[in-house]
Coordinates of C-alpha atoms in Angstrom, one line a residue:
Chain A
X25 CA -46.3 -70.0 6.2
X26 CA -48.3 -69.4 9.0
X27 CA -51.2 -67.1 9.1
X28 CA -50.8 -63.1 8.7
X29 CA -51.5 -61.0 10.9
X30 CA -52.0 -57.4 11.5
X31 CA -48.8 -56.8 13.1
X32 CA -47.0 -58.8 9.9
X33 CA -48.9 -56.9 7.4
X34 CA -48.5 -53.7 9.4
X35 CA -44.8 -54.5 9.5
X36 CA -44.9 -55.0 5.3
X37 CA -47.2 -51.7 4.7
X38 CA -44.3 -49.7 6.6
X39 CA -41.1 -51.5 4.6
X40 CA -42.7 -51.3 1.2
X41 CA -44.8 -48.0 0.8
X42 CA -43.6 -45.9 4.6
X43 CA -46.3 -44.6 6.7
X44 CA -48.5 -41.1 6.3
X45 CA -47.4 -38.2 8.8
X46 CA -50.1 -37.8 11.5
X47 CA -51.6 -41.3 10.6
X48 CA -51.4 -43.5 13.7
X49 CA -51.2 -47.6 12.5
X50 CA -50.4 -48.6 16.4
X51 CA -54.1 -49.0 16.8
X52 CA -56.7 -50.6 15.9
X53 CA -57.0 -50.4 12.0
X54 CA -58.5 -53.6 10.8
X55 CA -61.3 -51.8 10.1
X56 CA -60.0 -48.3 9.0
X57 CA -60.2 -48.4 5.4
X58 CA -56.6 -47.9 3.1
X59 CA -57.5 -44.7 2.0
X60 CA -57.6 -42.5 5.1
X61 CA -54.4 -44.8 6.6
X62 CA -52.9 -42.8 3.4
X63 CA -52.3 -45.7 1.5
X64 CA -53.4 -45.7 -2.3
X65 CA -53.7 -48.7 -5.1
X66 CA -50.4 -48.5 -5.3
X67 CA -48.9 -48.9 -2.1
X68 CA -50.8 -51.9 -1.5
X69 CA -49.9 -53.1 -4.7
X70 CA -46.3 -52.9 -3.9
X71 CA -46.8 -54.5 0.2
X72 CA -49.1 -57.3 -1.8
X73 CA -46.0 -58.3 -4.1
X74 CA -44.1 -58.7 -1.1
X75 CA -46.2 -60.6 0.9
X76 CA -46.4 -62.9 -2.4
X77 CA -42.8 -63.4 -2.5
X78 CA -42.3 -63.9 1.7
X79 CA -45.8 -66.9 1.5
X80 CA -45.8 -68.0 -1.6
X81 CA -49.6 -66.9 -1.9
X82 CA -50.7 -65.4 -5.3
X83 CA -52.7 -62.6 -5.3
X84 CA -54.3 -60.8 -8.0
X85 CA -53.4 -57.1 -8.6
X86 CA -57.6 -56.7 -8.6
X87 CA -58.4 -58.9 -5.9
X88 CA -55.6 -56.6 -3.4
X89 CA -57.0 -53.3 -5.0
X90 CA -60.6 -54.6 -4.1
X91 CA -59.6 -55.1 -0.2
X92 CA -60.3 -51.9 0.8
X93 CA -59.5 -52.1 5.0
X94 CA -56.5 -54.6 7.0
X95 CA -59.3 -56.7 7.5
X96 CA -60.0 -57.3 3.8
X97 CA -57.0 -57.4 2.5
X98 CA -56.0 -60.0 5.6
X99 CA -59.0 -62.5 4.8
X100 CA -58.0 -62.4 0.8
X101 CA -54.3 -63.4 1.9
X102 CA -55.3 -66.2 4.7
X103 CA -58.6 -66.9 3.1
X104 CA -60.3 -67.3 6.6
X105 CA -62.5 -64.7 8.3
X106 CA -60.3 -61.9 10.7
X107 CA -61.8 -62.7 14.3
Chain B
X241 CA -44.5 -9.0 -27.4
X242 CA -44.5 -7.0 -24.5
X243 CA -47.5 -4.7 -23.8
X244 CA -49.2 -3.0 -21.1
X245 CA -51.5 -6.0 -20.9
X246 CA -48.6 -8.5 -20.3
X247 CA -48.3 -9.5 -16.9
X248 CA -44.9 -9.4 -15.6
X249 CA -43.8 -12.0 -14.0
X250 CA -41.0 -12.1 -11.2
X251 CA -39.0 -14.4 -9.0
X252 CA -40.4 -14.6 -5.0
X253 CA -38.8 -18.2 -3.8
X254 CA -35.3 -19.6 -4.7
X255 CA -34.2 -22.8 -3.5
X256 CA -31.4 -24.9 -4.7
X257 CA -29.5 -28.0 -4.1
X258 CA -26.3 -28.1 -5.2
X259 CA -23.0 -30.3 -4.9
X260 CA -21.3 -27.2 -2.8
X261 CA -24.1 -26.4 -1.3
X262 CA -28.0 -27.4 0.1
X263 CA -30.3 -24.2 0.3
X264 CA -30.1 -20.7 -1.1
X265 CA -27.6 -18.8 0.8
X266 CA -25.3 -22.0 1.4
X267 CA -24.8 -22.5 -2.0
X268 CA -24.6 -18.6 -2.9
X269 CA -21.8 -18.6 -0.3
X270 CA -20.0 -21.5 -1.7
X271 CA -19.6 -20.0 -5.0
X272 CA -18.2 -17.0 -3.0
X273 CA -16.4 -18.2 -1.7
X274 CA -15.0 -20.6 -4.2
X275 CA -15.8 -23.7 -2.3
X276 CA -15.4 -27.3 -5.1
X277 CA -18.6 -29.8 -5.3
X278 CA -16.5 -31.5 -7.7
X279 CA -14.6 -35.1 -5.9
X280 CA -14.1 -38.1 -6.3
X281 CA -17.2 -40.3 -7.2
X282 CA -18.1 -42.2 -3.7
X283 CA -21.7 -43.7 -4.6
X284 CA -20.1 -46.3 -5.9
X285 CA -16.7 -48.2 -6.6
X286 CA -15.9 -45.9 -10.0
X287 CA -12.3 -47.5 -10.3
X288 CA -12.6 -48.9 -13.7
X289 CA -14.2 -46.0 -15.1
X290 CA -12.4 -44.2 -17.2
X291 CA -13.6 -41.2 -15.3
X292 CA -13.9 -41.1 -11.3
X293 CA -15.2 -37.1 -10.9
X294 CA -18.4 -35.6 -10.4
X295 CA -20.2 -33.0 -8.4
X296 CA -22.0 -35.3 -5.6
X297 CA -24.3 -33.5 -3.4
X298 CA -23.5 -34.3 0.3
X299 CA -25.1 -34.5 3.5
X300 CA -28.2 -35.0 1.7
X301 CA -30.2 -37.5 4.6
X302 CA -33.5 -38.1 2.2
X303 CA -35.8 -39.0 5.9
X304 CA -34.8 -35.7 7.1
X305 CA -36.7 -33.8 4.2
X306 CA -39.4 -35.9 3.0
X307 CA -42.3 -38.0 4.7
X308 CA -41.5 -42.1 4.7
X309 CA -44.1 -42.4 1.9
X310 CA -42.3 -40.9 -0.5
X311 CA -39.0 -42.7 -0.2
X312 CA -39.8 -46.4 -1.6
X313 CA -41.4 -44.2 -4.4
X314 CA -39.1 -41.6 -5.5
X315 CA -35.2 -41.6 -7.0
X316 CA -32.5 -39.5 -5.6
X317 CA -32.8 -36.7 -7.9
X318 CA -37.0 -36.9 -7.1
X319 CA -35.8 -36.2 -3.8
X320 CA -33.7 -33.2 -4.5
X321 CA -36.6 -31.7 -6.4
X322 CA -39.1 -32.1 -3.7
X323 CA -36.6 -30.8 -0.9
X324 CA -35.4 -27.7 -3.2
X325 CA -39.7 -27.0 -3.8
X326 CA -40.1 -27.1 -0.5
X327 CA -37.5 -24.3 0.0
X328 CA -38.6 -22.3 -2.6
X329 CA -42.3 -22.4 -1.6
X330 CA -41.3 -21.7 1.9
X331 CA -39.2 -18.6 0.7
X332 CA -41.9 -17.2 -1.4
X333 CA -44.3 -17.8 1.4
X334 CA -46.4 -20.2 -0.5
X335 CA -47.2 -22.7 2.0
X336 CA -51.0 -23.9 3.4
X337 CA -52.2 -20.6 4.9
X338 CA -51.3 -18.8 1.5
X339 CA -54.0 -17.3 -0.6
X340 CA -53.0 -19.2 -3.6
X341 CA -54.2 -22.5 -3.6
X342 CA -54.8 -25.7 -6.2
X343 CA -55.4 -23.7 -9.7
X344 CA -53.8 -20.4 -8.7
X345 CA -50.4 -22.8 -8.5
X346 CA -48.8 -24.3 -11.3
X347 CA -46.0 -26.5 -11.6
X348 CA -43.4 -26.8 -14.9
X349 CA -39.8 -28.2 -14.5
X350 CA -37.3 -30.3 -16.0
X351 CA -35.1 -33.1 -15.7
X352 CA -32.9 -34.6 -18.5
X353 CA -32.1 -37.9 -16.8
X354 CA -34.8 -39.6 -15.2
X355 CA -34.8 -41.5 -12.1
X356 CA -31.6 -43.2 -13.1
X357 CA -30.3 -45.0 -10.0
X358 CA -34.1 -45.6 -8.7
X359 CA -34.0 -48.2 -12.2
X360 CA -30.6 -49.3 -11.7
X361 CA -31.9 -51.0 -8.8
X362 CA -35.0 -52.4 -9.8
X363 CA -32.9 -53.5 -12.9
X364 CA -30.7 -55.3 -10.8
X365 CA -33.7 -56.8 -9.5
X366 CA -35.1 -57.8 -12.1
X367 CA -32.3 -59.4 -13.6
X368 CA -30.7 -61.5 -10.6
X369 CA -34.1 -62.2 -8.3
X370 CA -36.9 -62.0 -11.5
X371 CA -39.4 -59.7 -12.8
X372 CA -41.9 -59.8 -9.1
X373 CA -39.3 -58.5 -7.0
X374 CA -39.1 -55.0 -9.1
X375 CA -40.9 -52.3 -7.2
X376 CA -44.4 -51.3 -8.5
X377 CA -43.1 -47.8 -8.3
X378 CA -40.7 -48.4 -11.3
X379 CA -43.6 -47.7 -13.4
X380 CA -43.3 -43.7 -12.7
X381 CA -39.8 -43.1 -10.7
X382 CA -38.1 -43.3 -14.0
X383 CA -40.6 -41.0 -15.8
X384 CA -39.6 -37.8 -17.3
X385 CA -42.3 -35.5 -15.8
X386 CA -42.1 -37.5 -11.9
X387 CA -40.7 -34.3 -10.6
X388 CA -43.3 -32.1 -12.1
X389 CA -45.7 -34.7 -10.6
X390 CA -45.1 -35.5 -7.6
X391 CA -44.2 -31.7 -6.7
X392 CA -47.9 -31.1 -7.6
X393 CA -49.3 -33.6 -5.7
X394 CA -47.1 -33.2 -2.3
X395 CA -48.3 -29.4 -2.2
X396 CA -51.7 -29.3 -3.7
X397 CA -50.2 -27.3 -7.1
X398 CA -53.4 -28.0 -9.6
X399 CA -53.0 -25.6 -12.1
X400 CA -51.5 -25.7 -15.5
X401 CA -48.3 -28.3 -15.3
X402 CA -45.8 -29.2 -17.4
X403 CA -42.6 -31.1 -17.9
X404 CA -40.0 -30.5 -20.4
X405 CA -37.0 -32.7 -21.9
X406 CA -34.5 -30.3 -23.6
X407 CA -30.8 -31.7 -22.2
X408 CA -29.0 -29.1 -20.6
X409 CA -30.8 -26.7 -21.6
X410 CA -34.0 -27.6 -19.9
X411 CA -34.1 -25.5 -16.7
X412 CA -33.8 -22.3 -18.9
X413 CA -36.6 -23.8 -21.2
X414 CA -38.9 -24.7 -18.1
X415 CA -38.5 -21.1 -17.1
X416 CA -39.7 -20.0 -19.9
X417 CA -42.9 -22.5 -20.1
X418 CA -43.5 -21.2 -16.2
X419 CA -43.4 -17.6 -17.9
X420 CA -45.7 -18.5 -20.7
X421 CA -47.9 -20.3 -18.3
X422 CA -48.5 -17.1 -15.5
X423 CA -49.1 -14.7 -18.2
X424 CA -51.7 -17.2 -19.3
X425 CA -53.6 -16.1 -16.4
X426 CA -51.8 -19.2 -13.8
X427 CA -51.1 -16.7 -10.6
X428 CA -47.7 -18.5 -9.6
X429 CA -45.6 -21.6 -11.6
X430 CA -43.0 -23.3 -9.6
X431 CA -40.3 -24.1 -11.8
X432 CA -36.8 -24.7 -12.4
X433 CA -34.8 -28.2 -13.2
X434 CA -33.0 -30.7 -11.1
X435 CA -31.1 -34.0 -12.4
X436 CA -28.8 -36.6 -10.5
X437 CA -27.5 -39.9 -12.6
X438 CA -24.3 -41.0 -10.2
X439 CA -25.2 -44.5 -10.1
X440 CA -23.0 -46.9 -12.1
X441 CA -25.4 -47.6 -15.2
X442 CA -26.5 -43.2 -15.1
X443 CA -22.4 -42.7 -14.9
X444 CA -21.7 -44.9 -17.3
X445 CA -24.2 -43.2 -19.4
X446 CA -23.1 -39.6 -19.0
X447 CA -19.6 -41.2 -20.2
X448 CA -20.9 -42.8 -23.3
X449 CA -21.6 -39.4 -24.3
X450 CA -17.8 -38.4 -24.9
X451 CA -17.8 -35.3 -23.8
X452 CA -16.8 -36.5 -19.7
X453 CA -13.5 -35.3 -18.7
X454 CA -11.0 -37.7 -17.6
X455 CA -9.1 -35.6 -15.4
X456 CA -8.5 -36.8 -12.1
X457 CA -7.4 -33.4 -10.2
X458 CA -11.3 -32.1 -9.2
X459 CA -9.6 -28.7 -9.3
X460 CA -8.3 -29.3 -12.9
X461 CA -11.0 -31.5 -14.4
X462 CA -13.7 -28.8 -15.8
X463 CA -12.3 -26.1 -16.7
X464 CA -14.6 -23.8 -19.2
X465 CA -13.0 -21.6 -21.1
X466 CA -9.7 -22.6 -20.5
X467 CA -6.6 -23.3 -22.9
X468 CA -6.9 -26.8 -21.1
X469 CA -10.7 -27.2 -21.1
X470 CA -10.7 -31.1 -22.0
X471 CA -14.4 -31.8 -20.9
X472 CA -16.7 -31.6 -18.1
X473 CA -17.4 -33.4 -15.0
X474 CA -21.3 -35.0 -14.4
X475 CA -23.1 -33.3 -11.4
X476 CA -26.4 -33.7 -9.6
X477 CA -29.3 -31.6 -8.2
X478 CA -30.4 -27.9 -9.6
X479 CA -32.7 -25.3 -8.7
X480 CA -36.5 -24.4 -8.6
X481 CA -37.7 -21.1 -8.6
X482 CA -41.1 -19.5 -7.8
X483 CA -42.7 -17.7 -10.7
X484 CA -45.3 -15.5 -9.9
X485 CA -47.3 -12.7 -11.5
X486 CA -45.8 -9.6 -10.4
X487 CA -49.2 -8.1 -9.5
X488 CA -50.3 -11.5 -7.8
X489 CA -46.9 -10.7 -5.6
X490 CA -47.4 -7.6 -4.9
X491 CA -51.0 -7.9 -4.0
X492 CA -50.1 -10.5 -0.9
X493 CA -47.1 -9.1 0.0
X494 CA -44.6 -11.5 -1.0
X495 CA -41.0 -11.2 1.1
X496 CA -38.7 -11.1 -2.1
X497 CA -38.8 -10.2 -5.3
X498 CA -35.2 -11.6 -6.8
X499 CA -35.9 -9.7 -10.0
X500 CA -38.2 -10.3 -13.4
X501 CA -37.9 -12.5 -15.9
X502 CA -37.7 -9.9 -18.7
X503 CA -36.4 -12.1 -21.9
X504 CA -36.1 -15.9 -23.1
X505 CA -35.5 -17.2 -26.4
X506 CA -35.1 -20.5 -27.4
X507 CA -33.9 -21.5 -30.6
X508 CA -32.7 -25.1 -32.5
X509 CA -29.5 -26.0 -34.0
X510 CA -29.6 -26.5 -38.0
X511 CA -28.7 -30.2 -39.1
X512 CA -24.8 -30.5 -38.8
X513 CA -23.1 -30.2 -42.8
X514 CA -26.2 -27.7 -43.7
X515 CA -23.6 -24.5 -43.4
X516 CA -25.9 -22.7 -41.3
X517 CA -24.6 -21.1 -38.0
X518 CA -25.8 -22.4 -35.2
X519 CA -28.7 -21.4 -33.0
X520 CA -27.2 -19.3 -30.1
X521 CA -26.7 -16.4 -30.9
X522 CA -30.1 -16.0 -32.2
X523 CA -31.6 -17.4 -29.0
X524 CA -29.2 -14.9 -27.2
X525 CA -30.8 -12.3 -29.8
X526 CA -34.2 -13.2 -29.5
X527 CA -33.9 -13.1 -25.7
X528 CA -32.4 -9.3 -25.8
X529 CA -35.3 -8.7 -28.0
X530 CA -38.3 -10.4 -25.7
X531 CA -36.3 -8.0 -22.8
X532 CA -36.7 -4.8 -25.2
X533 CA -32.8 -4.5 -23.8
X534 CA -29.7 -3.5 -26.4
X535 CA -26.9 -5.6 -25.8
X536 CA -24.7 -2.6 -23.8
X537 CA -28.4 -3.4 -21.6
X538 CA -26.8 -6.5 -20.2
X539 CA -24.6 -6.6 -16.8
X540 CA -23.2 -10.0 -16.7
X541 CA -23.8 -13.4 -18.7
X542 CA -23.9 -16.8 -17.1
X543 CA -22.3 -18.8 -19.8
X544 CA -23.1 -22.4 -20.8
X545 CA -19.1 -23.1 -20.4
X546 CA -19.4 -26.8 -21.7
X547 CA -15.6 -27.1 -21.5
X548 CA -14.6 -28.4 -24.2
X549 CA -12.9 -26.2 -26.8
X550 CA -14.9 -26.9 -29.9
X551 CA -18.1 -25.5 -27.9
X552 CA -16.3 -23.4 -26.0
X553 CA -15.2 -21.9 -29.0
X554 CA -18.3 -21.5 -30.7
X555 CA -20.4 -20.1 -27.3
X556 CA -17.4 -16.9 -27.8
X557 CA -18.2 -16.1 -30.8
X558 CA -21.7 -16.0 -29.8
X559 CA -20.9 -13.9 -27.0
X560 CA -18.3 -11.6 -29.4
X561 CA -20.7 -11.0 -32.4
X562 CA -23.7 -9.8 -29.8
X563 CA -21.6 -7.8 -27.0
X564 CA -18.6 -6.9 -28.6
X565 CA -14.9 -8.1 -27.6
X566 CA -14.5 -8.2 -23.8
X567 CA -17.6 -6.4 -24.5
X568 CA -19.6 -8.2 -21.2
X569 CA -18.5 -10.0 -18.1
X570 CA -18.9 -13.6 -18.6
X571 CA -18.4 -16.1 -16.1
X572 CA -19.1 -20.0 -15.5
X573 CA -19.9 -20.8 -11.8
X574 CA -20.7 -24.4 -13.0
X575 CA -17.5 -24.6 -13.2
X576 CA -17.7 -25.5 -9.1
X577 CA -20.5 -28.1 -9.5
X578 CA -20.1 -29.9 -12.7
X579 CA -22.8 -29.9 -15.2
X580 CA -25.8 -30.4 -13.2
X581 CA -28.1 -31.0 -16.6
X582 CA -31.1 -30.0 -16.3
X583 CA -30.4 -28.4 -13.2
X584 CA -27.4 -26.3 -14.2
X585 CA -29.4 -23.6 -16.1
X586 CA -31.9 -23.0 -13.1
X587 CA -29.0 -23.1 -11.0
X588 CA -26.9 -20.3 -13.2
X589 CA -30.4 -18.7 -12.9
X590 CA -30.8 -18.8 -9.2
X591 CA -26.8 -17.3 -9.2
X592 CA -27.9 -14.4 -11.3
X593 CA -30.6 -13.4 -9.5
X594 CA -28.7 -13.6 -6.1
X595 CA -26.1 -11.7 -8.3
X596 CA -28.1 -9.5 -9.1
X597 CA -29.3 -8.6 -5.3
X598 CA -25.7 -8.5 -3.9
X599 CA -24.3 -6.6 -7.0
X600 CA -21.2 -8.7 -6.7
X601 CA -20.2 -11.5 -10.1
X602 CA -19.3 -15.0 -8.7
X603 CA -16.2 -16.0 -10.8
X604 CA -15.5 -19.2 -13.1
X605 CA -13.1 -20.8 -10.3
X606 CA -10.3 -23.1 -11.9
X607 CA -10.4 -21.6 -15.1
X608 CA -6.7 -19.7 -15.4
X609 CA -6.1 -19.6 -19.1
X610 CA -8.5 -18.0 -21.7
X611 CA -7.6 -18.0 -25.0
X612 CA -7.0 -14.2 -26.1
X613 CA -8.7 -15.3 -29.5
X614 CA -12.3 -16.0 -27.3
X615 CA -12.2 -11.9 -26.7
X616 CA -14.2 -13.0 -23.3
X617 CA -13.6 -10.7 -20.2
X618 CA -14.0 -13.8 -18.2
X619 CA -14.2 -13.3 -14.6
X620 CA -11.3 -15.3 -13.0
X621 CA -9.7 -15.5 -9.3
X622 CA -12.1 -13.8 -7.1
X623 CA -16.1 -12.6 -7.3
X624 CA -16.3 -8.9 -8.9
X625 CA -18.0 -6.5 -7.8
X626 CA -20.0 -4.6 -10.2
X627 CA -23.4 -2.5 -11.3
X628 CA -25.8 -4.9 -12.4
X629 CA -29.5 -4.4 -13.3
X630 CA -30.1 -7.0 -16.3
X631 CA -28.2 -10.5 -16.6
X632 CA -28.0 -12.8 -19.4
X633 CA -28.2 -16.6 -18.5
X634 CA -27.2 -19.1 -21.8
X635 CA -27.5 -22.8 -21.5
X636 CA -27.1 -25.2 -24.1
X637 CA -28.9 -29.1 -24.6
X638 CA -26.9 -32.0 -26.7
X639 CA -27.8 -32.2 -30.2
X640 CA -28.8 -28.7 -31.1
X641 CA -30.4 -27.0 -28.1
X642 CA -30.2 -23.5 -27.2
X643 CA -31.9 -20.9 -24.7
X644 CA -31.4 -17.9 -23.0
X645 CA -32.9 -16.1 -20.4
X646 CA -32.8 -12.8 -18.9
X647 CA -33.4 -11.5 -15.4
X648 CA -33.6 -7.8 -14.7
X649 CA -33.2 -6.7 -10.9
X650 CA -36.9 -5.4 -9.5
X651 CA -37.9 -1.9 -9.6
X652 CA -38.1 -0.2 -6.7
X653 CA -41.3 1.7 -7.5

């Protein structure tokens, strides 16, 4: 699979956990940690399964707790730095 | 155990989701009115079933009541009891520019089912596509006290909460706790029950019980009290009700006051083959007693009405040895739902409160036939109209539950 980007996990974070009235994730949130996007252990838990299942890519429940902001959690799944 | 240092503790928010009706005054009507919740099961293809009723709540769009976060997260009946919350807080005007905030709000309801269809699905995961493919939010959609939960958390409720697992008695026993709980010094309690299992493993469940009707006329199929009662049809949803300390109420002007929860009892069934009676009419005693009401102090009774004549039976006899023959009106508005679970005692208590404000009995629709030996002045046919300060409400759990609850209209001081 081909690398993720913020618009694919954006796309995930929607399908698997729904999006936080008056939270806006059109912008730029690479950088905007989880918490004030309204998204809790949880959530990310359940968009990190599916991201698992759609590349094949294993990812600890800890190591996707950890990843605290997009950009984070984007580097742990593509193991390369976010530009 | 009533003194003049017992708060009292009242009814300010109703709201109620029901197979005939979503919201208060919809569902009020429909019982009225003598509209049926009871159909043909649609959620699924029931046709070998050996039953194919129940009460289905319609029109019920989940996106139109509750934020997109909480729908991968919650089951149907989840959503029922965050939709009905939100009316009831919004009816009690207990919403963010309140004075009662976090510890001042409690929350205590009931559900006897569980997130049933939510796990039928992630069941049906996990057996055709494998254990990573079921949702992380299995761990608490299922979960007993979810509605409780999740009802705190969407409105900021921190005080005292509860969650309680007594069958269909439940909604009268969470009442009760919510009771308990505000004259424990917790200024309001949301409360009530709600259930919904109409998916095919939470039907097939409710059927393995043995006490489902299978009647396929939904205007013949639950009928309590009747000559022909042969069982009861499954519904979904119930009511939650606003609790609040009557002084707490008064002191920030609260719109209504429905009426006060002046009596509950709750009592247990002995073993079966120990020769004991069973619990209800003590619970139904107990309650008159908590109310400091004689019995000739009680207007109407909602009745349990399980529909089957064994129980039906036996919930008479109650009824006779505390009121008298024909000594009370008794009727069974379930009767246009089904039997909501947890939710049908918090509806029946929702009913008799609205009963109480209109003056007017809603009447056990379908029911034709009472057995002249039951000695029940039943209210058939058509609502009544009558004088009513005090109701009685009576609900009954599987396997030896019993409670009773009883609402006396507000004084107009």
């Amino acid at each position: 699979m081909a690398q993720l980007t913020l618009d694919d996990l954006r796309r995930v974070l929607i399908a698997c956990a729904g999006e936080n009235d008056g939270v806006d994730l059109t912008g730029d949130i690479l950088d905007v940690p989880f918490e004030e996007l309204g998204y809790d252990s949880l959530a990310l838990m359940e968009s990190a399964a599916a991201i698992e299942r759609e590349s094949g890519i294993p990812l600890s429940d800890d190591a996707v707790t950890d990843a605290d902001t997009p950009r984070a959690l984007l580097e742990l799944i593509n193991g390369v730095a976010v530009a | 155990m009533t003194s003049s240092s017992t708060p009292r503790v009242v009814v300010t928010g109703i709201g109620v989701a029901a197979p005939n009706g979503l919201g208060r005054e919809e569902y009020w009507k429909a019982l009225l009115a003598g509209e049926n919740g009871i159909a043909e099961l649609t959620r699924f293809d029931a046709s070998r079933y050996a039953s194919k009723l129940a009460g289905q709540i319609q029109d019920f769009e989940a996106k139109d009541h509750l934020p997109s976060r909480l729908l991968p997260q919650t089951d149907v009946s989840t959503r029922y009891a965050l939709a009905a919350a939100d009316w009831a807080l919004a009816d009690a005007g207990l919403g963010p520019d309140s004075p009662l905030t976090d510890y001042d709000l409690g929350v205590a309801t009931s559900t006897a089912q569980g997130g049933f269809d939510f796990t039928h699905r992630e069941f049906h995961k996990l057996w055709s596509q494998g254990p990573e493919f079921v949702s992380v939010y299995e761990s608490f959609a299922w979960f007993y006290a979810v509605n409780t939960g999740q009802i705190s958390i969407r409105n900021g409720m921190r005080g005292p909460s509860a969650a309680i697992v007594t069958e269909q008695a439940g909604g009268l026993d969470a009442v009760g706790h919510a009771r308990r709980t505000v004259r424990a010094g917790t200024r309001a309690v949301l409360t009530g029950g709600v259930d919904s299992a109409l998916d095919p493993w939470g039907y097939a469940s409710q059927l393995a019980g043995g006490l489902v009707s299978t009647a396929t006329d939904p205007e013949a199929a639950y009928l309590p009290f009747d000559t022909r009662a042969g069982g009861h049809v499954p519904g979904e949803g119930g009511a939650i009700l606003i609790t609040e300390d009557a002084d707490s109420a008064r002191e920030r002007g609260a719109a209504h006051v429905y009426g006060e929860i002046t009596g509950y009892a709750a009592t247990f069934d002995p073993a079966p083959g120990s020769g004991r009676p069973p619990g209800l009419r003590r619970a139904i005693e107990l309650a008159l007693d908590d109310a400091r009401l004689a019995p000739d102090g009680i207007d109407v009774v909602f009745a349990d009405g399980a529909g089957r004549p064994d129980a039906d039976r036996a919930e008479a006899e109650a009824l006779a040895a505390v009121f008298g023959e024909r000594g009370v009106p008794v009727t069974v508005p379930k009767s246009l739902t089904g039997r909501l679970a947890a939710g049908g005692g918090a509806a029946d208590l929702a009913s008799a409160l609205l009963a109480l404000r209109d003056q007017v009995v809603p009447h056990t629709a379908h029911t034709t036939s009472v057995p002249e030996a039951y000695g029940l002045d039943l209210v058939v046919d058509r609502p009544r109209e009558a004088a009513l300060r005090s109701a009685l409400v009576v609900a009954r759990g599987r396997h030896g539950f019993n409670s009773a609850v009883v609402v006396t209209a507000p004084t107009t001081a």
